[in-house]
Amino acid sequence: MNADVIVIGAGIVGCSAALHLAEAGISTLVLEKGEISGEASGVNMGGLGGAGWGNSPSLQEHLTMGSLNVFKKLQNELGYDLEFRQSGSFTAVHNERQYTYAEQRVLEAQNNGFNLELISTYEARALEPELSPDILGYVYSHYRGQANPLKTTRAFGRAAIQAGVTIETDTEVIALTSLNKVWIVETNKGVHESDTIIIAAGAWSKALGKMVGAEIPIEPVVGQMWATEPVPPRVFGTIGSFESRFHWSEDLAAGVGSLPELTHSGSQRVTRHLYGRQRKSGEIIFGGDRRDVGFDKTIDDSGIEVNKGHATEILPLLTDLPIATTWSGLMPFSMDGHPIIGRLPHNENLFVATGLASSGFGRGPGAGMLIANFVVQGNAHPALKESDPARFTD
Ligand SMILES: Cc1cc2nc3c(=O)[nH]c(=O)nc-3n(C[C@H](O)[C@H](O)[C@H](O)COP(=O)(O)OP(=O)(O)OC[C@H]3O[C@@H](n4cnc5c(N)ncnc54)[C@H](O)[C@@H]3O)c2cc1C
């Protein structure tokens, strides 16, 4: 099949890009090696949102707040049930050193026009009654929200198809060649042609780049989660901890030849990261570990245990709720920790949108929209300067 644009990958980034291309009247084909939402986009925690647009929006705001607008459009205008709601988020501050750092960060954010507050445990428990009274305080963001990741990414796929996109699943791209300004895309099921390609292949993007000699320095980072059995509604916002943020702020050795902001160095734990919420169907779910172990998704049981202990410090009701299920997925981390969204140098009409790491569900719709607009308009939104893939080659 021929199309103006071929998008590789039907995760949240690829499906959003395809939807926005089709809305602009561009014929679009999505090629997916598995199923729609079969990887990270379908198994994540479902947390999303930012802290407002601020006084001078950067790429981060275009990704977080821009995505929030797309979530609202899909649910409120197009009528898809994403289980999306702007529930607010509570980030627990565990000790005095974290508190001092949190105070500085919140003040700085407020001075830059963002909507963040450091609230007392007393105030937090008025909004989220199950929070532990023994925590020092909570960073509260009222913009942050949640949605069902599988329902949402599939809804993006359905909306794209509704707008005219073709999505071929179980179709793995195995070779890319450019011939007389036409891209020849070879798959396990046949060959397709297009003028333009967008690589939205998440943790697998590096391999796609290699097919054309392009540098896309993305590594898979395994994240794992667990869930309780369903219980009546007890937890309303998303819940996190400031512990990892504080650790990474002090971790001066990080980033030299290794991926930034991981919970483990080799097999050694260096910090505890935490995020969770209660699903509409009742299960309380949590996760947080980020390990650099290649494409191996095997669950690390000791990590699940540490994560449950951490979550229980913040939500004591978890003490009596055993773990019912666990699962894992692969997050696309870039070597410098920043997204890679833009045109790849030295290859005509070859684009990439990835590197959204541990927050690609909440930022994916915006990334897809920005890359689609770049292809349609022929020039990049100024915010994409920060994510230009050329930074790795020039
Ligand atoms: C446990 C866990 C919890 C998380 N929690 C959150 C959270 O709360 N909030 C948040 O914002 N983010 C969260 N994330 C991160 C988020 O899920 C990812 O950043 C995001 O889903 C990445 O989307 P993507 O479309 O880039 O990649 P993916 O969803 O991985 O999609 C890429 C697709 O490309 C396909 N593909 C790859 N190679 C090929 C090929 N050669 N040919 C055809 N198709 C190919 C893959 O099969 C895949 O379907 C979490 C991730 C994990 C694993």
CSV table of C-alpha atoms and ligand atoms in Angstrom, one decimal:
chain,number,residue,atom,x,y,z
A,1,MET,CA,0.0,0.0,0.0
A,2,ASN,CA,1.2,3.6,-0.7
A,3,ALA,CA,0.5,6.5,1.7
A,4,ASP,CA,1.8,10.0,2.0
A,5,VAL,CA,3.1,9.2,5.5
A,6,ILE,CA,4.0,5.9,7.2
A,7,VAL,CA,4.1,5.9,11.0
A,8,ILE,CA,6.0,3.1,12.6
A,9,GLY,CA,4.5,2.1,15.9
A,10,ALA,CA,0.9,2.1,17.3
A,11,GLY,CA,1.6,3.3,20.8
A,12,ILE,CA,0.2,6.5,22.1
A,13,VAL,CA,2.7,8.6,20.2
A,14,GLY,CA,2.2,6.9,16.8
A,15,CYS,CA,-1.6,6.8,17.1
A,16,SER,CA,-1.8,10.5,18.1
A,17,ALA,CA,0.6,11.4,15.2
A,18,ALA,CA,-1.6,9.4,12.8
A,19,LEU,CA,-4.8,11.0,14.1
A,20,HIS,CA,-3.4,14.5,13.7
A,21,LEU,CA,-2.1,13.8,10.2
A,22,ALA,CA,-5.4,12.4,9.0
A,23,GLU,CA,-7.2,15.4,10.5
A,24,ALA,CA,-5.0,17.6,8.2
A,25,GLY,CA,-6.0,15.5,5.2
A,26,ILE,CA,-2.8,13.5,4.9
A,27,SER,CA,-3.1,9.8,3.8
A,28,THR,CA,-1.5,7.8,6.6
A,29,LEU,CA,-0.5,4.2,7.2
A,30,VAL,CA,0.5,2.9,10.6
A,31,LEU,CA,2.6,-0.3,10.8
A,32,GLU,CA,2.7,-2.1,14.2
A,33,LYS,CA,4.6,-5.2,14.9
A,34,GLY,CA,2.2,-6.3,17.6
A,35,GLU,CA,-1.2,-4.9,18.4
A,36,ILE,CA,-2.4,-1.3,19.1
A,37,SER,CA,-1.3,-0.3,22.6
A,38,GLY,CA,0.4,-3.7,23.0
A,39,GLU,CA,3.5,-2.3,24.7
A,40,ALA,CA,4.3,0.6,27.2
A,41,SER,CA,1.3,2.7,26.1
A,42,GLY,CA,-1.1,0.0,27.3
A,43,VAL,CA,0.5,-1.1,30.6
A,44,ASN,CA,1.6,2.1,32.2
A,45,MET,CA,0.2,3.6,35.4
A,46,GLY,CA,-2.0,6.1,33.6
A,47,GLY,CA,-0.8,9.3,35.3
A,48,LEU,CA,-0.7,12.5,33.3
A,49,GLY,CA,-0.6,16.2,33.3
A,50,GLY,CA,1.7,19.0,34.3
A,51,ALA,CA,1.7,22.1,36.5
A,52,GLY,CA,0.1,24.6,34.0
A,53,TRP,CA,1.6,26.5,31.0
A,54,GLY,CA,3.8,28.9,33.2
A,55,ASN,CA,5.0,32.3,32.1
A,56,SER,CA,7.1,31.1,29.3
A,57,PRO,CA,6.1,27.7,28.0
A,58,SER,CA,8.9,25.3,27.1
A,59,LEU,CA,8.7,21.9,25.3
A,60,GLN,CA,7.7,20.3,28.6
A,61,GLU,CA,4.5,22.4,28.8
A,62,HIS,CA,3.6,21.8,25.1
A,63,LEU,CA,3.9,18.1,25.9
A,64,THR,CA,2.1,18.0,29.2
A,65,MET,CA,-0.5,20.7,28.9
A,66,GLY,CA,-0.8,20.2,25.1
A,67,SER,CA,-1.5,16.5,25.7
A,68,LEU,CA,-4.1,17.4,28.4
A,69,ASN,CA,-6.0,19.4,25.7
A,70,VAL,CA,-5.9,16.3,23.4
A,71,PHE,CA,-7.2,14.0,26.2
A,72,LYS,CA,-10.1,16.5,26.9
A,73,LYS,CA,-10.9,16.7,23.1
A,74,LEU,CA,-11.0,12.9,22.7
A,75,GLN,CA,-13.2,12.3,25.7
A,76,ASN,CA,-15.4,15.5,25.8
A,77,GLU,CA,-15.7,16.3,22.1
A,78,LEU,CA,-15.2,13.0,20.3
A,79,GLY,CA,-17.0,11.0,22.9
A,80,TYR,CA,-14.4,8.3,23.7
A,81,ASP,CA,-14.4,6.9,27.3
A,82,LEU,CA,-10.8,7.2,28.4
A,83,GLU,CA,-11.7,7.1,32.2
A,84,PHE,CA,-9.9,10.5,32.0
A,85,ARG,CA,-10.2,12.9,34.9
A,86,GLN,CA,-8.1,15.7,36.3
A,87,SER,CA,-7.9,14.3,39.8
A,88,GLY,CA,-4.9,16.2,41.1
A,89,SER,CA,-1.7,14.6,42.5
A,90,PHE,CA,-0.1,14.2,45.9
A,91,THR,CA,3.7,13.8,46.2
A,92,ALA,CA,4.8,12.8,49.7
A,93,VAL,CA,7.7,14.6,51.3
A,94,HIS,CA,9.3,12.2,53.8
A,95,ASN,CA,11.9,14.2,55.7
A,96,GLU,CA,13.3,17.6,56.5
A,97,ARG,CA,16.0,17.6,53.8
A,98,GLN,CA,13.4,16.7,51.1
A,99,TYR,CA,11.1,19.3,52.6
A,100,THR,CA,13.6,22.1,52.2
A,101,TYR,CA,14.3,21.1,48.6
A,102,ALA,CA,10.6,20.7,47.9
A,103,GLU,CA,10.0,24.2,49.3
A,104,GLN,CA,12.6,25.7,47.0
A,105,ARG,CA,11.3,23.9,43.9
A,106,VAL,CA,7.6,24.9,44.6
A,107,LEU,CA,8.6,28.5,45.2
A,108,GLU,CA,10.6,28.6,42.0
A,109,ALA,CA,7.7,27.0,40.0
A,110,GLN,CA,5.2,29.5,41.5
A,111,ASN,CA,7.6,32.4,40.5
A,112,ASN,CA,7.6,31.0,36.9
A,113,GLY,CA,3.8,31.0,36.8
A,114,PHE,CA,3.2,27.3,37.6
A,115,ASN,CA,0.4,25.9,39.7
A,116,LEU,CA,2.1,23.8,42.5
A,117,GLU,CA,1.6,24.0,46.2
A,118,LEU,CA,3.4,22.5,49.2
A,119,ILE,CA,0.5,21.6,51.6
A,120,SER,CA,0.4,20.3,55.1
A,121,THR,CA,-0.6,16.7,55.8
A,122,TYR,CA,-3.7,18.2,57.6
A,123,GLU,CA,-4.8,19.9,54.3
A,124,ALA,CA,-3.9,17.0,52.1
A,125,ARG,CA,-6.0,14.6,54.2
A,126,ALA,CA,-9.0,16.8,53.7
A,127,LEU,CA,-8.6,16.2,49.9
A,128,GLU,CA,-7.4,12.6,50.1
A,129,PRO,CA,-8.4,11.1,53.4
A,130,GLU,CA,-6.4,7.8,53.2
A,131,LEU,CA,-3.1,9.6,53.1
A,132,SER,CA,-0.9,8.9,56.1
A,133,PRO,CA,-0.9,11.4,58.9
A,134,ASP,CA,2.8,10.6,59.5
A,135,ILE,CA,4.1,12.2,56.4
A,136,LEU,CA,5.7,15.7,56.6
A,137,GLY,CA,3.8,17.3,53.8
A,138,TYR,CA,2.7,16.9,50.2
A,139,VAL,CA,3.4,18.7,46.9
A,140,TYR,CA,0.0,19.1,45.3
A,141,SER,CA,-0.7,19.7,41.7
A,142,HIS,CA,-4.3,20.2,40.7
A,143,TYR,CA,-3.7,19.9,36.9
A,144,ARG,CA,-2.4,16.4,37.0
A,145,GLY,CA,-4.8,13.6,36.2
A,146,GLN,CA,-5.3,10.0,35.2
A,147,ALA,CA,-6.8,7.8,32.5
A,148,ASN,CA,-7.0,4.2,31.6
A,149,PRO,CA,-3.9,3.6,29.4
A,150,LEU,CA,-5.3,0.7,27.3
A,151,LYS,CA,-8.7,2.2,26.7
A,152,THR,CA,-7.0,5.6,25.9
A,153,THR,CA,-4.4,4.4,23.4
A,154,ARG,CA,-7.0,2.1,21.7
A,155,ALA,CA,-9.3,5.1,21.5
A,156,PHE,CA,-6.5,7.1,19.8
A,157,GLY,CA,-6.2,4.2,17.3
A,158,ARG,CA,-10.0,4.1,16.7
A,159,ALA,CA,-10.2,7.9,16.3
A,160,ALA,CA,-7.3,7.7,13.8
A,161,ILE,CA,-9.1,5.0,11.8
A,162,GLN,CA,-12.3,7.0,11.9
A,163,ALA,CA,-10.4,10.0,10.5
A,164,GLY,CA,-9.2,7.8,7.6
A,165,VAL,CA,-5.9,6.1,8.8
A,166,THR,CA,-5.1,2.5,8.0
A,167,ILE,CA,-3.4,0.6,10.9
A,168,GLU,CA,-1.8,-2.7,10.0
A,169,THR,CA,-1.0,-4.8,13.1
A,170,ASP,CA,1.3,-7.9,13.4
A,171,THR,CA,3.4,-6.1,10.8
A,172,GLU,CA,7.0,-5.6,11.7
A,173,VAL,CA,9.2,-3.1,9.8
A,174,ILE,CA,12.5,-4.9,8.9
A,175,ALA,CA,14.1,-2.6,6.4
A,176,LEU,CA,13.9,1.1,5.2
A,177,THR,CA,15.4,2.3,2.0
A,178,SER,CA,15.2,5.6,0.2
A,179,LEU,CA,15.0,5.5,-3.6
A,180,ASN,CA,14.4,8.7,-5.7
A,181,LYS,CA,12.9,10.5,-2.7
A,182,VAL,CA,10.5,7.6,-2.0
A,183,TRP,CA,10.7,5.5,1.1
A,184,ILE,CA,10.5,1.8,0.6
A,185,VAL,CA,9.3,0.1,3.8
A,186,GLU,CA,9.9,-3.6,4.0
A,187,THR,CA,7.9,-5.6,6.5
A,188,ASN,CA,7.4,-9.3,7.4
A,189,LYS,CA,4.1,-9.1,5.4
A,190,GLY,CA,5.2,-7.1,2.3
A,191,VAL,CA,6.5,-3.8,1.0
A,192,HIS,CA,4.9,-0.3,1.3
A,193,GLU,CA,5.9,3.1,-0.1
A,194,SER,CA,5.6,6.6,1.2
A,195,ASP,CA,7.1,10.1,0.9
A,196,THR,CA,7.6,10.5,4.6
A,197,ILE,CA,8.2,8.2,7.6
A,198,ILE,CA,7.7,8.9,11.3
A,199,ILE,CA,9.5,6.6,13.7
A,200,ALA,CA,7.3,6.3,16.8
A,201,ALA,CA,8.6,2.9,17.9
A,202,GLY,CA,9.2,3.6,21.6
A,203,ALA,CA,11.9,1.5,23.2
A,204,TRP,CA,12.7,0.0,19.8
A,205,SER,CA,13.4,3.3,18.0
A,206,LYS,CA,17.2,2.9,18.0
A,207,ALA,CA,17.0,-0.3,15.8
A,208,LEU,CA,14.8,1.6,13.3
A,209,GLY,CA,17.3,4.4,13.1
A,210,LYS,CA,20.1,1.9,12.5
A,211,MET,CA,18.3,0.7,9.3
A,212,VAL,CA,19.2,4.0,7.7
A,213,GLY,CA,22.4,4.8,9.6
A,214,ALA,CA,20.6,7.4,11.8
A,215,GLU,CA,21.5,7.9,15.5
A,216,ILE,CA,18.5,7.6,17.8
A,217,PRO,CA,20.1,6.9,21.2
A,218,ILE,CA,17.1,5.3,22.9
A,219,GLU,CA,17.5,2.5,25.5
A,220,PRO,CA,14.8,0.3,26.9
A,221,VAL,CA,14.2,0.8,30.7
A,222,VAL,CA,12.0,-1.8,32.4
A,223,GLY,CA,9.3,-0.5,34.7
A,224,GLN,CA,7.1,-2.8,36.8
A,225,MET,CA,3.8,-2.5,38.6
A,226,TRP,CA,1.5,-4.3,40.9
A,227,ALA,CA,-2.2,-4.2,41.7
A,228,THR,CA,-4.5,-5.2,44.6
A,229,GLU,CA,-7.9,-6.8,44.1
A,230,PRO,CA,-10.7,-4.3,43.4
A,231,VAL,CA,-11.8,-2.4,46.5
A,232,PRO,CA,-14.5,0.4,46.8
A,233,PRO,CA,-13.3,3.9,45.9
A,234,ARG,CA,-10.7,5.0,48.5
A,235,VAL,CA,-8.0,6.8,46.6
A,236,PHE,CA,-9.0,9.7,44.3
A,237,GLY,CA,-5.8,11.5,43.0
A,238,THR,CA,-2.5,10.1,41.8
A,239,ILE,CA,0.0,9.4,44.6
A,240,GLY,CA,3.8,9.7,44.4
A,241,SER,CA,6.9,10.4,46.5
A,242,PHE,CA,9.5,13.1,46.5
A,243,GLU,CA,12.3,10.7,47.5
A,244,SER,CA,13.6,9.9,44.0
A,245,ARG,CA,13.3,13.5,42.8
A,246,PHE,CA,15.4,14.6,45.8
A,247,HIS,CA,18.0,11.8,45.3
A,248,TRP,CA,18.4,12.6,41.5
A,249,SER,CA,18.8,16.3,42.3
A,250,GLU,CA,21.8,15.4,44.5
A,251,ASP,CA,23.2,12.6,42.3
A,252,LEU,CA,26.0,14.6,40.6
A,253,ALA,CA,27.7,11.5,39.2
A,254,ALA,CA,24.6,10.5,37.2
A,255,GLY,CA,24.4,11.0,33.4
A,256,VAL,CA,28.1,10.3,32.6
A,257,GLY,CA,27.7,7.5,30.1
A,258,SER,CA,24.6,6.1,31.8
A,259,LEU,CA,20.9,6.7,31.6
A,260,PRO,CA,19.7,9.4,33.9
A,261,GLU,CA,17.1,9.1,36.7
A,262,LEU,CA,17.1,5.3,37.2
A,263,THR,CA,16.3,3.6,40.6
A,264,HIS,CA,19.1,1.1,40.1
A,265,SER,CA,22.8,1.2,39.3
A,266,GLY,CA,23.3,-2.3,37.9
A,267,SER,CA,21.5,-4.5,40.3
A,268,GLN,CA,22.0,-2.1,43.2
A,269,ARG,CA,19.1,0.1,44.3
A,270,VAL,CA,20.0,3.8,44.6
A,271,THR,CA,16.6,5.3,45.4
A,272,ARG,CA,12.9,4.5,45.6
A,273,HIS,CA,10.5,6.0,43.0
A,274,LEU,CA,6.8,5.7,43.4
A,275,TYR,CA,3.6,6.4,41.4
A,276,GLY,CA,0.1,5.0,41.7
A,277,ARG,CA,-3.7,5.5,41.7
A,278,GLN,CA,-6.9,3.6,42.1
A,279,ARG,CA,-8.5,2.4,38.9
A,280,LYS,CA,-12.1,3.0,38.1
A,281,SER,CA,-12.5,-0.8,38.3
A,282,GLY,CA,-11.3,-0.6,41.9
A,283,GLU,CA,-7.7,-2.1,41.9
A,284,ILE,CA,-5.1,0.1,43.6
A,285,ILE,CA,-2.0,0.1,41.4
A,286,PHE,CA,1.6,1.2,42.1
A,287,GLY,CA,5.0,1.0,40.5
A,288,GLY,CA,8.1,3.1,40.2
A,289,ASP,CA,11.3,1.0,39.6
A,290,ARG,CA,13.4,1.9,36.6
A,291,ARG,CA,16.1,-0.7,35.6
A,292,ASP,CA,18.5,-0.7,32.7
A,293,VAL,CA,18.5,-4.4,31.9
A,294,GLY,CA,17.9,-4.4,28.1
A,295,PHE,CA,14.6,-5.9,26.7
A,296,ASP,CA,14.3,-8.3,29.7
A,297,LYS,CA,10.8,-7.7,31.2
A,298,THR,CA,11.2,-10.3,34.0
A,299,ILE,CA,9.6,-9.0,37.2
A,300,ASP,CA,12.1,-8.3,40.1
A,301,ASP,CA,10.0,-9.5,43.1
A,302,SER,CA,12.2,-7.8,45.6
A,303,GLY,CA,11.6,-4.5,43.8
A,304,ILE,CA,7.8,-5.1,44.0
A,305,GLU,CA,8.2,-5.7,47.8
A,306,VAL,CA,10.2,-2.4,48.3
A,307,ASN,CA,7.6,-0.5,46.2
A,308,LYS,CA,4.7,-1.9,48.2
A,309,GLY,CA,6.4,-0.9,51.4
A,310,HIS,CA,7.0,2.6,50.1
A,311,ALA,CA,3.3,2.9,49.0
A,312,THR,CA,2.1,1.6,52.4
A,313,GLU,CA,4.1,4.4,54.2
A,314,ILE,CA,1.9,6.9,52.3
A,315,LEU,CA,-1.4,4.9,52.1
A,316,PRO,CA,-1.6,2.8,55.3
A,317,LEU,CA,-4.8,1.1,54.0
A,318,LEU,CA,-2.5,-1.0,51.7
A,319,THR,CA,-1.2,-2.9,54.8
A,320,ASP,CA,-4.2,-5.2,54.6
A,321,LEU,CA,-4.4,-5.4,50.8
A,322,PRO,CA,-2.3,-8.2,49.3
A,323,ILE,CA,-0.8,-7.9,45.8
A,324,ALA,CA,-3.0,-9.7,43.3
A,325,THR,CA,-1.1,-9.2,40.0
A,326,THR,CA,2.2,-7.8,38.7
A,327,TRP,CA,3.3,-6.7,35.2
A,328,SER,CA,6.1,-4.8,33.4
A,329,GLY,CA,6.8,-2.8,30.3
A,330,LEU,CA,9.6,-1.0,28.4
A,331,MET,CA,10.1,2.7,28.6
A,332,PRO,CA,12.0,4.6,25.9
A,333,PHE,CA,14.8,6.5,27.7
A,334,SER,CA,17.2,8.8,25.8
A,335,MET,CA,20.8,9.0,26.8
A,336,ASP,CA,20.4,12.7,27.8
A,337,GLY,CA,17.0,12.3,29.4
A,338,HIS,CA,15.3,14.6,26.9
A,339,PRO,CA,12.7,13.7,24.3
A,340,ILE,CA,13.8,13.1,20.7
A,341,ILE,CA,11.2,14.7,18.5
A,342,GLY,CA,12.0,16.2,15.0
A,343,ARG,CA,13.5,15.6,11.6
A,344,LEU,CA,16.5,13.2,11.4
A,345,PRO,CA,19.5,14.8,9.8
A,346,HIS,CA,21.0,13.3,6.5
A,347,ASN,CA,17.7,11.5,5.6
A,348,GLU,CA,15.1,13.4,3.7
A,349,ASN,CA,11.6,13.3,5.1
A,350,LEU,CA,12.5,11.0,8.0
A,351,PHE,CA,11.0,12.0,11.4
A,352,VAL,CA,11.1,10.6,14.9
A,353,ALA,CA,9.0,11.1,18.0
A,354,THR,CA,10.3,9.2,21.1
A,355,GLY,CA,12.3,9.4,24.3
A,356,LEU,CA,9.3,10.3,26.5
A,357,ALA,CA,10.7,7.9,29.1
A,358,SER,CA,8.5,7.4,32.2
A,359,SER,CA,6.0,10.0,31.3
A,360,GLY,CA,5.1,9.2,27.7
A,361,PHE,CA,1.5,8.4,28.3
A,362,GLY,CA,0.8,11.9,29.6
A,363,ARG,CA,3.1,13.5,27.0
A,364,GLY,CA,2.5,11.2,24.0
A,365,PRO,CA,-0.6,12.9,22.6
A,366,GLY,CA,1.2,16.2,22.5
A,367,ALA,CA,4.3,14.7,21.0
A,368,GLY,CA,2.2,13.1,18.2
A,369,MET,CA,0.5,16.3,17.5
A,370,LEU,CA,3.8,18.3,17.3
A,371,ILE,CA,5.4,15.9,14.9
A,372,ALA,CA,2.3,15.7,12.8
A,373,ASN,CA,2.2,19.5,12.5
A,374,PHE,CA,5.9,19.5,11.6
A,375,VAL,CA,5.3,17.1,8.7
A,376,VAL,CA,2.1,19.0,7.5
A,377,GLN,CA,3.6,22.5,7.8
A,378,GLY,CA,7.1,21.7,6.8
A,379,ASN,CA,8.6,23.6,9.7
A,380,ALA,CA,9.1,22.8,13.4
A,381,HIS,CA,7.3,24.4,16.3
A,382,PRO,CA,9.9,26.6,18.1
A,383,ALA,CA,9.5,24.4,21.2
A,384,LEU,CA,10.9,21.4,19.3
A,385,LYS,CA,14.4,23.0,19.2
A,386,GLU,CA,15.0,21.3,22.6
A,387,SER,CA,14.2,17.9,21.2
A,388,ASP,CA,16.0,18.2,17.8
A,389,PRO,CA,17.6,14.8,17.0
A,390,ALA,CA,20.4,16.6,15.3
A,391,ARG,CA,21.9,17.2,18.8
A,392,PHE,CA,23.4,13.7,18.7
A,393,THR,CA,25.0,14.0,15.3
A,394,ASP,CA,26.1,17.7,14.7
B,1,LIG,C1,5.3,0.3,34.2
B,1,LIG,C2,5.2,1.6,33.5
B,1,LIG,C3,4.5,2.6,34.1
B,1,LIG,C4,4.4,3.9,33.4
B,1,LIG,N1,3.7,4.9,34.0
B,1,LIG,C5,3.5,6.0,33.3
B,1,LIG,C6,2.6,7.0,33.8
B,1,LIG,O1,1.9,6.9,34.8
B,1,LIG,N2,2.4,8.2,33.1
B,1,LIG,C7,3.1,8.4,31.9
B,1,LIG,O2,2.9,9.4,31.3
B,1,LIG,N3,3.9,7.4,31.4
B,1,LIG,C8,4.1,6.3,32.1
B,1,LIG,N4,4.9,5.3,31.5
B,1,LIG,C9,5.7,5.6,30.3
B,1,LIG,C10,4.8,5.4,29.0
B,1,LIG,O3,4.1,4.2,29.1
B,1,LIG,C11,5.7,5.5,27.8
B,1,LIG,O4,6.6,6.6,27.8
B,1,LIG,C12,4.8,5.6,26.5
B,1,LIG,O5,3.8,4.7,26.5
B,1,LIG,C13,5.7,5.5,25.3
B,1,LIG,O6,4.8,5.5,24.2
B,1,LIG,P1,5.4,5.2,22.7
B,1,LIG,O7,4.2,5.3,21.8
B,1,LIG,O8,6.6,6.0,22.5
B,1,LIG,O9,5.9,3.7,22.8
B,1,LIG,P2,5.2,2.3,22.9
B,1,LIG,O10,3.9,2.3,23.6
B,1,LIG,O11,6.2,1.3,23.3
B,1,LIG,O12,4.8,2.0,21.3
B,1,LIG,C14,5.8,1.8,20.4
B,1,LIG,C15,5.2,0.7,19.4
B,1,LIG,O13,6.1,0.5,18.3
B,1,LIG,C16,6.0,-0.8,17.9
B,1,LIG,N5,7.2,-1.2,17.2
B,1,LIG,C17,8.5,-1.2,17.6
B,1,LIG,N6,9.4,-1.6,16.6
B,1,LIG,C18,8.6,-1.8,15.5
B,1,LIG,C19,8.9,-2.3,14.2
B,1,LIG,N7,10.1,-2.6,13.8
B,1,LIG,N8,7.8,-2.4,13.3
B,1,LIG,C20,6.6,-2.1,13.7
B,1,LIG,N9,6.2,-1.7,15.0
B,1,LIG,C21,7.2,-1.5,15.9
B,1,LIG,C22,5.9,-1.6,19.3
B,1,LIG,O14,5.4,-2.8,19.1
B,1,LIG,C23,5.0,-0.6,20.1
B,1,LIG,O15,3.7,-1.0,20.0
B,1,LIG,C24,5.1,4.0,32.1
B,1,LIG,C25,5.7,3.0,31.5
B,1,LIG,C26,5.8,1.7,32.2
B,1,LIG,C27,6.5,0.6,31.5
